[in-house]
Amino acid sequence: MRELKGDWRDLFNGFMVALDLRKCFLALLGIFVSICACGGLTIILGNSVDAKTVEPPKDLVLHHWWNTQKVAWDVIYNGKYVDEPVAVSSAPAGAMMAPKSAPVTVVPVLPKRQPTGAAIRVGYTVAFALLFLTIWSYFGGAIARIAAYEIAKDGERIETRKALQFAKRKFWSFFWAPLICVIGFFFFAICNYAGGLVGSVLDFAKIGSPLVALLLPLALLSGFIMTLICVGTVTGLPLFAPAVAAEGTDSFDAVSRGFSYVYSRPWHYIWYQMVSSAYGYVCIGFVILFAITMCHLGIEAGAQGFELSGVWKPGAFHKVANESWALILSKDHQACDLYSWDPLQVLKSPHPYGRLQHLANSIVGVNYEGGGVAEGKDTFASFLITFWLAITLGLALGYVVSFFISQQTMIYYIL
């Protein structure tokens, strides 16, 4: 890591700070546990509410899992579909009976939905939030500690074991920091609610409305505090974990530091986040494409040797590898004009995920006909290739989390 200068230029150290196999592996573990626990909870609950609508994906393509999550959330919060959507033809407006030549308007009739119980919605929301917070309070805390130590000690690295011990010791500080903000927000909201409720009860004596109006300044003051908490939490949340990791402090002090830095130097903070985001797009895209190219070249060279450059068993190993790639990369982005690299098209529709998938398909050249785990004697080989591809590309995906946490830690030190 280069020598720090104490300003926004230090953010360009983020590429190497985040490019740490330990951080990427911890991030991969966090992502895996999150998918199993939080994603599994969502899909299982959504499937139990509406089995026809929510079906688990049969591959490892990221956006397939994400789309299934969104469908499950829609079912959990809005209810299951009780019938199929239909289309009804209608005559043009203002006509008792449309002539045969008149165009027929097709009006879609949305299917009816059976609302999910409030207990299920509230219980799921609380369980999901606590699970997610628990997972990343540990793994995210360890990553933040490694980054904080490396930045503070000018490149000196802490042992992974010590970082995990720190995350375990300070777990409740990481865990409670965002919850303190939520509790504070709802405290003032409930105070206002209780005041309105008291006014409603006293309104039978015709003093409720005047009393509420008289105490309105208190409600406005409460609203002011709620707004401060809301804005401070949304903007300062990324600094809570770095504060605990760097200072070894408690939850209240972490929240205080996060709010203080955001409100005392807002324009610096916004500028740092903008630079970090723009730089992050480049770094993350490079790492992911590098990992895909590395895997493809390694497999291609091995396949050529296995097949004696096409002399013996031509295409045998290529077919096994292709079926593994088909489980990971996306057919939806293989041939799509939306992801052309025309400068105007890039500015109009950035779509970084889609463009990465499109480039990955161009590099690997996947044939999606009959994609899946190979059958017969090649089943085990296909499984192993898929496993190693998932681990390797998962580490590249973990770099996304590592970069985010490392950059937020760097921003904390700069502020």
Short mmCIF file of C-alpha atoms in Angstrom, two decimals:
data_model
loop_
_atom_site.label_atom_id
_atom_site.label_comp_id
_atom_site.label_asym_id
_atom_site.label_seq_id
_atom_site.Cartn_x
_atom_site.Cartn_y
_atom_site.Cartn_z
CA MET A 1 0.00 0.00 0.00
CA ARG A 2 1.28 3.44 -0.93
CA GLU A 3 1.97 6.10 1.69
CA LEU A 4 -1.24 7.79 2.81
CA LYS A 5 -1.68 11.50 2.14
CA GLY A 6 -4.69 12.13 4.39
CA ASP A 7 -7.07 13.25 1.64
CA TRP A 8 -9.34 11.84 -1.07
CA ARG A 9 -6.36 10.54 -3.07
CA ASP A 10 -5.98 7.81 -0.45
CA LEU A 11 -9.16 6.24 -1.83
CA PHE A 12 -7.14 5.00 -4.81
CA ASN A 13 -5.34 2.66 -2.40
CA GLY A 14 -8.64 0.82 -2.09
CA PHE A 15 -7.95 -1.58 -4.95
CA MET A 16 -4.96 -3.19 -3.22
CA VAL A 17 -6.39 -2.90 0.29
CA ALA A 18 -9.49 -4.83 -0.80
CA LEU A 19 -7.52 -7.31 -2.94
CA ASP A 20 -6.79 -9.52 0.04
CA LEU A 21 -7.62 -13.21 -0.22
CA ARG A 22 -8.59 -13.31 3.46
CA LYS A 23 -11.09 -10.48 3.10
CA CYS A 24 -12.52 -11.96 -0.09
CA PHE A 25 -12.87 -15.38 1.54
CA LEU A 26 -14.60 -13.95 4.62
CA ALA A 27 -16.89 -11.99 2.32
CA LEU A 28 -17.63 -15.16 0.33
CA LEU A 29 -18.51 -16.97 3.56
CA GLY A 30 -20.80 -14.09 4.53
CA ILE A 31 -22.49 -14.14 1.12
CA PHE A 32 -22.93 -17.92 1.27
CA VAL A 33 -24.42 -17.85 4.77
CA SER A 34 -26.67 -14.92 3.80
CA ILE A 35 -27.97 -16.79 0.75
CA CYS A 36 -28.58 -19.95 2.80
CA ALA A 37 -30.13 -18.24 5.83
CA CYS A 38 -31.81 -15.05 4.58
CA GLY A 39 -32.39 -16.16 1.00
CA GLY A 40 -33.47 -19.62 2.09
CA LEU A 41 -35.92 -18.18 4.61
CA THR A 42 -37.41 -15.89 1.95
CA ILE A 43 -37.78 -18.56 -0.74
CA ILE A 44 -39.11 -21.22 1.64
CA LEU A 45 -41.68 -18.85 3.13
CA GLY A 46 -42.67 -17.49 -0.29
CA ASN A 47 -42.98 -21.02 -1.67
CA SER A 48 -45.14 -22.07 1.29
CA VAL A 49 -47.46 -19.11 0.63
CA ASP A 50 -47.64 -19.57 -3.15
CA ALA A 51 -45.84 -22.63 -4.50
CA LYS A 52 -46.82 -21.91 -8.12
CA THR A 53 -45.33 -18.42 -8.17
CA VAL A 54 -42.15 -18.93 -6.11
CA GLU A 55 -39.91 -21.66 -7.48
CA PRO A 56 -36.22 -21.98 -6.48
CA PRO A 57 -33.74 -21.54 -9.38
CA LYS A 58 -31.99 -24.61 -10.73
CA ASP A 59 -28.69 -22.89 -11.50
CA LEU A 60 -26.13 -20.54 -9.90
CA VAL A 61 -26.88 -17.43 -12.01
CA LEU A 62 -27.00 -14.47 -9.63
CA HIS A 63 -29.91 -12.57 -11.14
CA HIS A 64 -32.07 -15.71 -11.25
CA TRP A 65 -31.73 -15.97 -7.48
CA TRP A 66 -32.28 -12.24 -7.08
CA ASN A 67 -35.44 -12.32 -9.22
CA THR A 68 -36.74 -15.25 -7.18
CA GLN A 69 -36.10 -13.23 -4.02
CA LYS A 70 -38.12 -10.32 -5.43
CA VAL A 71 -41.00 -12.60 -6.42
CA ALA A 72 -40.95 -14.16 -2.93
CA TRP A 73 -40.98 -10.70 -1.31
CA ASP A 74 -43.95 -9.72 -3.48
CA VAL A 75 -45.85 -12.83 -2.42
CA ILE A 76 -44.96 -12.45 1.27
CA TYR A 77 -45.96 -8.78 1.51
CA ASN A 78 -48.78 -8.59 -1.07
CA GLY A 79 -50.29 -12.07 -0.85
CA LYS A 80 -50.71 -15.09 -3.11
CA TYR A 81 -52.51 -15.16 -6.43
CA VAL A 82 -55.85 -16.98 -6.15
CA ASP A 83 -56.58 -17.11 -9.90
CA GLU A 84 -54.89 -16.63 -13.23
CA PRO A 85 -54.80 -13.24 -15.02
CA VAL A 86 -57.28 -12.92 -17.91
CA ALA A 87 -57.72 -10.50 -20.80
CA VAL A 88 -61.20 -9.12 -21.56
CA SER A 89 -62.14 -7.55 -24.90
CA SER A 90 -64.10 -4.29 -24.74
CA ALA A 91 -65.75 -2.05 -27.30
CA PRO A 92 -64.43 1.45 -27.98
CA ALA A 93 -65.42 4.05 -25.39
CA GLY A 94 -68.78 5.71 -26.05
CA ALA A 95 -70.20 2.96 -28.28
CA MET A 96 -73.13 0.75 -27.31
CA MET A 97 -72.02 -1.85 -29.83
CA ALA A 98 -68.80 -1.56 -31.80
CA PRO A 99 -68.88 -2.13 -35.56
CA LYS A 100 -67.04 -5.14 -36.90
CA SER A 101 -64.33 -2.93 -38.34
CA ALA A 102 -63.69 -1.11 -35.06
CA PRO A 103 -60.50 -2.06 -33.23
CA VAL A 104 -61.00 -4.26 -30.21
CA THR A 105 -59.36 -3.07 -27.01
CA VAL A 106 -57.94 -5.82 -24.81
CA VAL A 107 -58.15 -4.86 -21.16
CA PRO A 108 -56.01 -6.96 -18.80
CA VAL A 109 -57.75 -7.93 -15.60
CA LEU A 110 -55.30 -8.36 -12.73
CA PRO A 111 -55.67 -11.58 -10.77
CA LYS A 112 -57.10 -11.45 -7.29
CA ARG A 113 -54.71 -11.83 -4.39
CA GLN A 114 -55.20 -13.27 -0.96
CA PRO A 115 -53.34 -11.05 1.56
CA THR A 116 -50.73 -12.64 3.79
CA GLY A 117 -51.33 -12.36 7.53
CA ALA A 118 -49.80 -9.40 9.35
CA ALA A 119 -48.07 -11.75 11.81
CA ILE A 120 -46.26 -13.49 8.92
CA ARG A 121 -45.15 -10.20 7.36
CA VAL A 122 -43.92 -8.68 10.62
CA GLY A 123 -42.32 -11.91 11.83
CA TYR A 124 -40.53 -12.43 8.53
CA THR A 125 -39.25 -8.84 8.42
CA VAL A 126 -37.86 -9.02 11.95
CA ALA A 127 -36.32 -12.47 11.41
CA PHE A 128 -34.74 -11.45 8.08
CA ALA A 129 -33.29 -8.21 9.48
CA LEU A 130 -31.86 -9.90 12.58
CA LEU A 131 -30.39 -12.78 10.58
CA PHE A 132 -28.76 -10.44 8.07
CA LEU A 133 -27.43 -8.18 10.81
CA THR A 134 -26.07 -11.14 12.77
CA ILE A 135 -24.20 -12.56 9.77
CA TRP A 136 -22.56 -9.31 8.73
CA SER A 137 -21.85 -8.11 12.26
CA TYR A 138 -19.43 -11.02 12.44
CA PHE A 139 -18.02 -11.36 8.92
CA GLY A 140 -18.24 -7.65 8.11
CA GLY A 141 -16.69 -6.79 11.46
CA ALA A 142 -13.73 -9.08 10.79
CA ILE A 143 -13.19 -7.60 7.31
CA ALA A 144 -13.40 -4.06 8.71
CA ARG A 145 -10.87 -4.94 11.42
CA ILE A 146 -8.37 -6.32 8.88
CA ALA A 147 -8.77 -3.19 6.73
CA ALA A 148 -8.53 -0.80 9.70
CA TYR A 149 -5.37 -2.46 11.01
CA GLU A 150 -3.72 -2.43 7.59
CA ILE A 151 -4.54 1.25 6.99
CA ALA A 152 -3.51 2.37 10.49
CA LYS A 153 -0.25 0.39 10.44
CA ASP A 154 0.83 1.44 6.91
CA GLY A 155 0.35 -1.94 5.30
CA GLU A 156 1.12 -4.20 8.25
CA ARG A 157 -1.35 -7.08 8.36
CA ILE A 158 -3.20 -8.59 11.27
CA GLU A 159 -3.67 -12.34 11.60
CA THR A 160 -7.05 -13.60 10.42
CA ARG A 161 -7.51 -15.42 13.72
CA LYS A 162 -7.07 -12.18 15.67
CA ALA A 163 -9.48 -10.34 13.37
CA LEU A 164 -12.12 -13.02 13.92
CA GLN A 165 -11.52 -12.91 17.67
CA PHE A 166 -11.98 -9.13 17.59
CA ALA A 167 -15.23 -9.52 15.62
CA LYS A 168 -16.44 -12.05 18.17
CA ARG A 169 -15.45 -9.86 21.12
CA LYS A 170 -17.03 -6.73 19.63
CA PHE A 171 -19.97 -8.55 18.05
CA TRP A 172 -22.64 -6.71 20.05
CA SER A 173 -21.08 -3.35 19.22
CA PHE A 174 -21.35 -4.13 15.51
CA PHE A 175 -24.82 -5.62 15.99
CA TRP A 176 -26.42 -2.86 18.07
CA ALA A 177 -25.06 0.19 16.24
CA PRO A 178 -27.72 0.25 13.47
CA LEU A 179 -30.42 -1.02 15.84
CA ILE A 180 -29.84 1.93 18.19
CA CYS A 181 -30.81 4.26 15.34
CA VAL A 182 -33.94 2.23 14.58
CA ILE A 183 -34.94 2.15 18.25
CA GLY A 184 -34.35 5.90 18.60
CA PHE A 185 -36.46 6.65 15.52
CA PHE A 186 -39.38 4.52 16.71
CA PHE A 187 -39.15 5.95 20.24
CA PHE A 188 -39.95 9.45 19.01
CA ALA A 189 -42.49 8.12 16.51
CA ILE A 190 -44.30 6.26 19.31
CA CYS A 191 -44.21 9.38 21.49
CA ASN A 192 -46.00 11.33 18.76
CA TYR A 193 -48.41 8.46 18.23
CA ALA A 194 -49.18 8.30 21.95
CA GLY A 195 -49.76 12.06 22.05
CA GLY A 196 -52.21 11.83 19.19
CA LEU A 197 -53.94 8.88 20.85
CA VAL A 198 -54.35 10.80 24.13
CA GLY A 199 -55.79 13.73 22.19
CA SER A 200 -58.24 11.40 20.47
CA VAL A 201 -59.38 9.95 23.82
CA LEU A 202 -59.83 13.43 25.33
CA ASP A 203 -61.69 14.69 22.29
CA PHE A 204 -64.96 13.47 23.74
CA ALA A 205 -64.68 16.38 26.20
CA LYS A 206 -63.85 18.68 23.27
CA ILE A 207 -60.38 19.38 24.61
CA GLY A 208 -58.44 16.77 22.63
CA SER A 209 -57.94 18.75 19.42
CA PRO A 210 -56.95 22.02 21.17
CA LEU A 211 -54.56 20.10 23.43
CA VAL A 212 -52.89 18.38 20.47
CA ALA A 213 -52.63 21.71 18.64
CA LEU A 214 -51.15 23.34 21.74
CA LEU A 215 -48.47 20.65 22.03
CA LEU A 216 -47.73 20.64 18.30
CA PRO A 217 -44.27 22.27 18.79
CA LEU A 218 -43.21 19.16 20.72
CA ALA A 219 -44.38 16.99 17.83
CA LEU A 220 -42.43 19.16 15.38
CA LEU A 221 -39.34 18.92 17.58
CA SER A 222 -39.78 15.16 17.66
CA GLY A 223 -40.12 15.14 13.87
CA PHE A 224 -36.91 17.16 13.60
CA ILE A 225 -35.04 14.60 15.71
CA MET A 226 -36.56 11.72 13.71
CA THR A 227 -35.37 13.34 10.48
CA LEU A 228 -31.87 13.80 11.89
CA ILE A 229 -31.80 10.14 12.91
CA CYS A 230 -33.14 8.98 9.55
CA VAL A 231 -30.70 11.03 7.45
CA GLY A 232 -27.79 10.25 9.76
CA THR A 233 -28.54 6.53 9.69
CA VAL A 234 -28.94 6.26 5.92
CA THR A 235 -25.77 8.23 5.20
CA GLY A 236 -23.65 7.32 8.22
CA LEU A 237 -24.45 3.61 8.43
CA PRO A 238 -21.36 2.59 6.39
CA LEU A 239 -19.13 4.29 9.00
CA PHE A 240 -20.49 2.42 12.03
CA ALA A 241 -18.50 -0.79 11.47
CA PRO A 242 -15.24 1.05 10.64
CA ALA A 243 -15.64 3.11 13.83
CA VAL A 244 -15.91 -0.04 15.96
CA ALA A 245 -13.10 -1.77 14.03
CA ALA A 246 -10.71 1.19 14.23
CA GLU A 247 -11.42 2.47 17.73
CA GLY A 248 -12.62 -0.68 19.49
CA THR A 249 -15.50 1.41 20.78
CA ASP A 250 -19.09 0.59 21.73
CA SER A 251 -22.28 0.98 19.69
CA PHE A 252 -23.26 4.41 21.03
CA ASP A 253 -19.84 5.88 20.32
CA ALA A 254 -19.81 4.35 16.83
CA VAL A 255 -23.19 5.93 16.04
CA SER A 256 -22.04 9.24 17.50
CA ARG A 257 -18.88 9.23 15.38
CA GLY A 258 -20.78 8.27 12.23
CA PHE A 259 -23.34 11.05 12.72
CA SER A 260 -20.65 13.57 13.66
CA TYR A 261 -18.53 12.94 10.56
CA VAL A 262 -21.53 13.07 8.22
CA TYR A 263 -23.04 16.25 9.66
CA SER A 264 -19.77 18.11 10.27
CA ARG A 265 -18.23 17.43 6.83
CA PRO A 266 -21.15 16.56 4.52
CA TRP A 267 -19.60 17.74 1.25
CA HIS A 268 -16.34 15.93 1.93
CA TYR A 269 -18.31 12.79 2.75
CA ILE A 270 -20.41 13.01 -0.43
CA TRP A 271 -17.29 13.60 -2.55
CA TYR A 272 -15.48 10.65 -0.99
CA GLN A 273 -18.45 8.37 -1.63
CA MET A 274 -18.74 9.54 -5.25
CA VAL A 275 -15.03 8.96 -5.93
CA SER A 276 -15.18 5.59 -4.19
CA SER A 277 -18.23 4.52 -6.24
CA ALA A 278 -16.73 5.53 -9.59
CA TYR A 279 -13.40 3.90 -8.75
CA GLY A 280 -15.21 0.84 -7.45
CA TYR A 281 -16.98 0.21 -10.76
CA VAL A 282 -13.62 0.02 -12.52
CA CYS A 283 -11.90 -2.11 -9.86
CA ILE A 284 -14.77 -4.56 -9.42
CA GLY A 285 -15.27 -4.96 -13.17
CA PHE A 286 -11.56 -5.63 -13.65
CA VAL A 287 -11.37 -8.23 -10.87
CA ILE A 288 -14.45 -10.13 -12.02
CA LEU A 289 -13.42 -10.16 -15.68
CA PHE A 290 -9.87 -11.14 -14.69
CA ALA A 291 -11.22 -14.08 -12.67
CA ILE A 292 -13.49 -15.23 -15.52
CA THR A 293 -10.66 -14.96 -18.06
CA MET A 294 -8.30 -16.80 -15.71
CA CYS A 295 -10.77 -19.66 -15.27
CA HIS A 296 -11.52 -19.85 -18.99
CA LEU A 297 -7.87 -19.90 -20.07
CA GLY A 298 -6.96 -22.47 -17.44
CA ILE A 299 -9.83 -24.78 -18.39
CA GLU A 300 -9.23 -24.27 -22.12
CA ALA A 301 -5.55 -25.20 -21.85
CA GLY A 302 -6.40 -28.28 -19.81
CA ALA A 303 -9.14 -29.28 -22.25
CA GLN A 304 -6.76 -29.04 -25.20
CA GLY A 305 -4.35 -31.33 -23.40
CA PHE A 306 -7.13 -33.77 -22.45
CA GLU A 307 -8.26 -33.97 -26.08
CA LEU A 308 -4.74 -33.85 -27.58
CA SER A 309 -5.71 -30.66 -29.43
CA GLY A 310 -8.74 -32.36 -30.97
CA VAL A 311 -6.95 -35.52 -32.11
CA TRP A 312 -8.34 -37.79 -29.38
CA LYS A 313 -11.87 -37.48 -27.97
CA PRO A 314 -12.52 -34.11 -29.65
CA GLY A 315 -14.87 -31.91 -27.65
CA ALA A 316 -15.21 -34.35 -24.74
CA PHE A 317 -13.81 -32.16 -21.97
CA HIS A 318 -15.08 -28.97 -23.62
CA LYS A 319 -18.62 -30.31 -23.31
CA VAL A 320 -18.21 -31.02 -19.59
CA ALA A 321 -16.71 -27.57 -18.94
CA ASN A 322 -19.36 -25.86 -21.07
CA GLU A 323 -22.16 -27.40 -19.05
CA SER A 324 -20.57 -26.11 -15.86
CA TRP A 325 -20.24 -22.59 -17.29
CA ALA A 326 -23.90 -22.74 -18.37
CA LEU A 327 -24.90 -23.14 -14.72
CA ILE A 328 -23.04 -19.97 -13.69
CA LEU A 329 -23.22 -17.48 -16.57
CA SER A 330 -26.45 -16.02 -17.94
CA LYS A 331 -28.03 -16.95 -21.25
CA ASP A 332 -30.22 -13.83 -20.97
CA HIS A 333 -27.22 -11.55 -21.51
CA GLN A 334 -25.40 -13.55 -24.19
CA ALA A 335 -26.72 -11.83 -27.32
CA CYS A 336 -28.36 -8.54 -26.42
CA ASP A 337 -27.97 -5.25 -28.28
CA LEU A 338 -28.71 -3.41 -25.03
CA TYR A 339 -25.15 -4.14 -23.86
CA SER A 340 -23.28 -2.80 -26.89
CA TRP A 341 -20.26 -0.67 -26.01
CA ASP A 342 -21.37 2.40 -27.92
CA PRO A 343 -20.50 5.41 -25.67
CA LEU A 344 -24.01 6.88 -25.91
CA GLN A 345 -25.56 3.51 -25.10
CA VAL A 346 -23.28 3.12 -22.08
CA LEU A 347 -24.29 6.53 -20.73
CA LYS A 348 -27.97 5.90 -21.44
CA SER A 349 -28.10 2.38 -20.00
CA PRO A 350 -25.04 1.59 -17.83
CA HIS A 351 -26.28 -1.84 -16.60
CA PRO A 352 -22.92 -2.87 -15.08
CA TYR A 353 -24.14 -6.35 -14.13
CA GLY A 354 -25.57 -7.03 -17.58
CA ARG A 355 -22.45 -5.75 -19.32
CA LEU A 356 -20.22 -7.94 -17.16
CA GLN A 357 -22.39 -10.97 -18.00
CA HIS A 358 -22.29 -10.06 -21.69
CA LEU A 359 -18.49 -9.73 -21.65
CA ALA A 360 -18.14 -12.98 -19.71
CA ASN A 361 -20.23 -14.80 -22.30
CA SER A 362 -18.10 -13.28 -25.06
CA ILE A 363 -14.90 -14.46 -23.34
CA VAL A 364 -16.07 -17.99 -22.55
CA GLY A 365 -18.38 -18.58 -25.52
CA VAL A 366 -20.92 -20.71 -23.66
CA ASN A 367 -23.30 -22.96 -25.60
CA TYR A 368 -26.50 -23.09 -23.53
CA GLU A 369 -28.13 -25.95 -25.44
CA GLY A 370 -28.62 -28.68 -22.86
CA GLY A 371 -26.66 -26.82 -20.18
CA GLY A 372 -26.49 -28.40 -16.76
CA VAL A 373 -24.55 -31.00 -14.84
CA ALA A 374 -23.32 -33.65 -17.26
CA GLU A 375 -24.82 -37.13 -17.03
CA GLY A 376 -23.20 -40.53 -16.88
CA LYS A 377 -19.50 -40.92 -16.22
CA ASP A 378 -18.90 -37.17 -16.53
CA THR A 379 -21.30 -36.23 -13.73
CA PHE A 380 -18.65 -36.13 -11.01
CA ALA A 381 -16.22 -34.20 -13.22
CA SER A 382 -18.92 -31.67 -14.09
CA PHE A 383 -19.79 -31.29 -10.42
CA LEU A 384 -16.15 -30.67 -9.48
CA ILE A 385 -15.65 -28.11 -12.26
CA THR A 386 -18.82 -26.30 -11.20
CA PHE A 387 -17.65 -26.37 -7.57
CA TRP A 388 -14.22 -24.90 -8.33
CA LEU A 389 -15.69 -22.29 -10.66
CA ALA A 390 -18.19 -21.31 -7.97
CA ILE A 391 -15.40 -20.96 -5.37
CA THR A 392 -13.07 -18.99 -7.66
CA LEU A 393 -15.73 -16.67 -9.04
CA GLY A 394 -17.24 -16.46 -5.56
CA LEU A 395 -13.97 -15.00 -4.30
CA ALA A 396 -14.20 -12.42 -7.09
CA LEU A 397 -17.75 -11.68 -5.94
CA GLY A 398 -16.45 -11.42 -2.38
CA TYR A 399 -14.12 -8.70 -3.64
CA VAL A 400 -17.22 -6.50 -4.07
CA VAL A 401 -17.95 -6.71 -0.33
CA SER A 402 -14.27 -6.43 0.57
CA PHE A 403 -13.91 -3.29 -1.55
CA PHE A 404 -17.01 -1.66 -0.05
CA ILE A 405 -16.00 -2.28 3.57
CA SER A 406 -12.34 -1.38 2.95
CA GLN A 407 -13.28 1.87 1.22
CA GLN A 408 -15.69 2.85 4.00
CA THR A 409 -12.90 2.21 6.49
CA MET A 410 -10.56 4.40 4.44
CA ILE A 411 -13.22 7.14 4.31
CA TYR A 412 -13.58 6.91 8.09
CA TYR A 413 -9.84 7.49 8.55
CA ILE A 414 -9.78 10.37 6.05
CA LEU A 415 -12.68 12.11 7.78
#
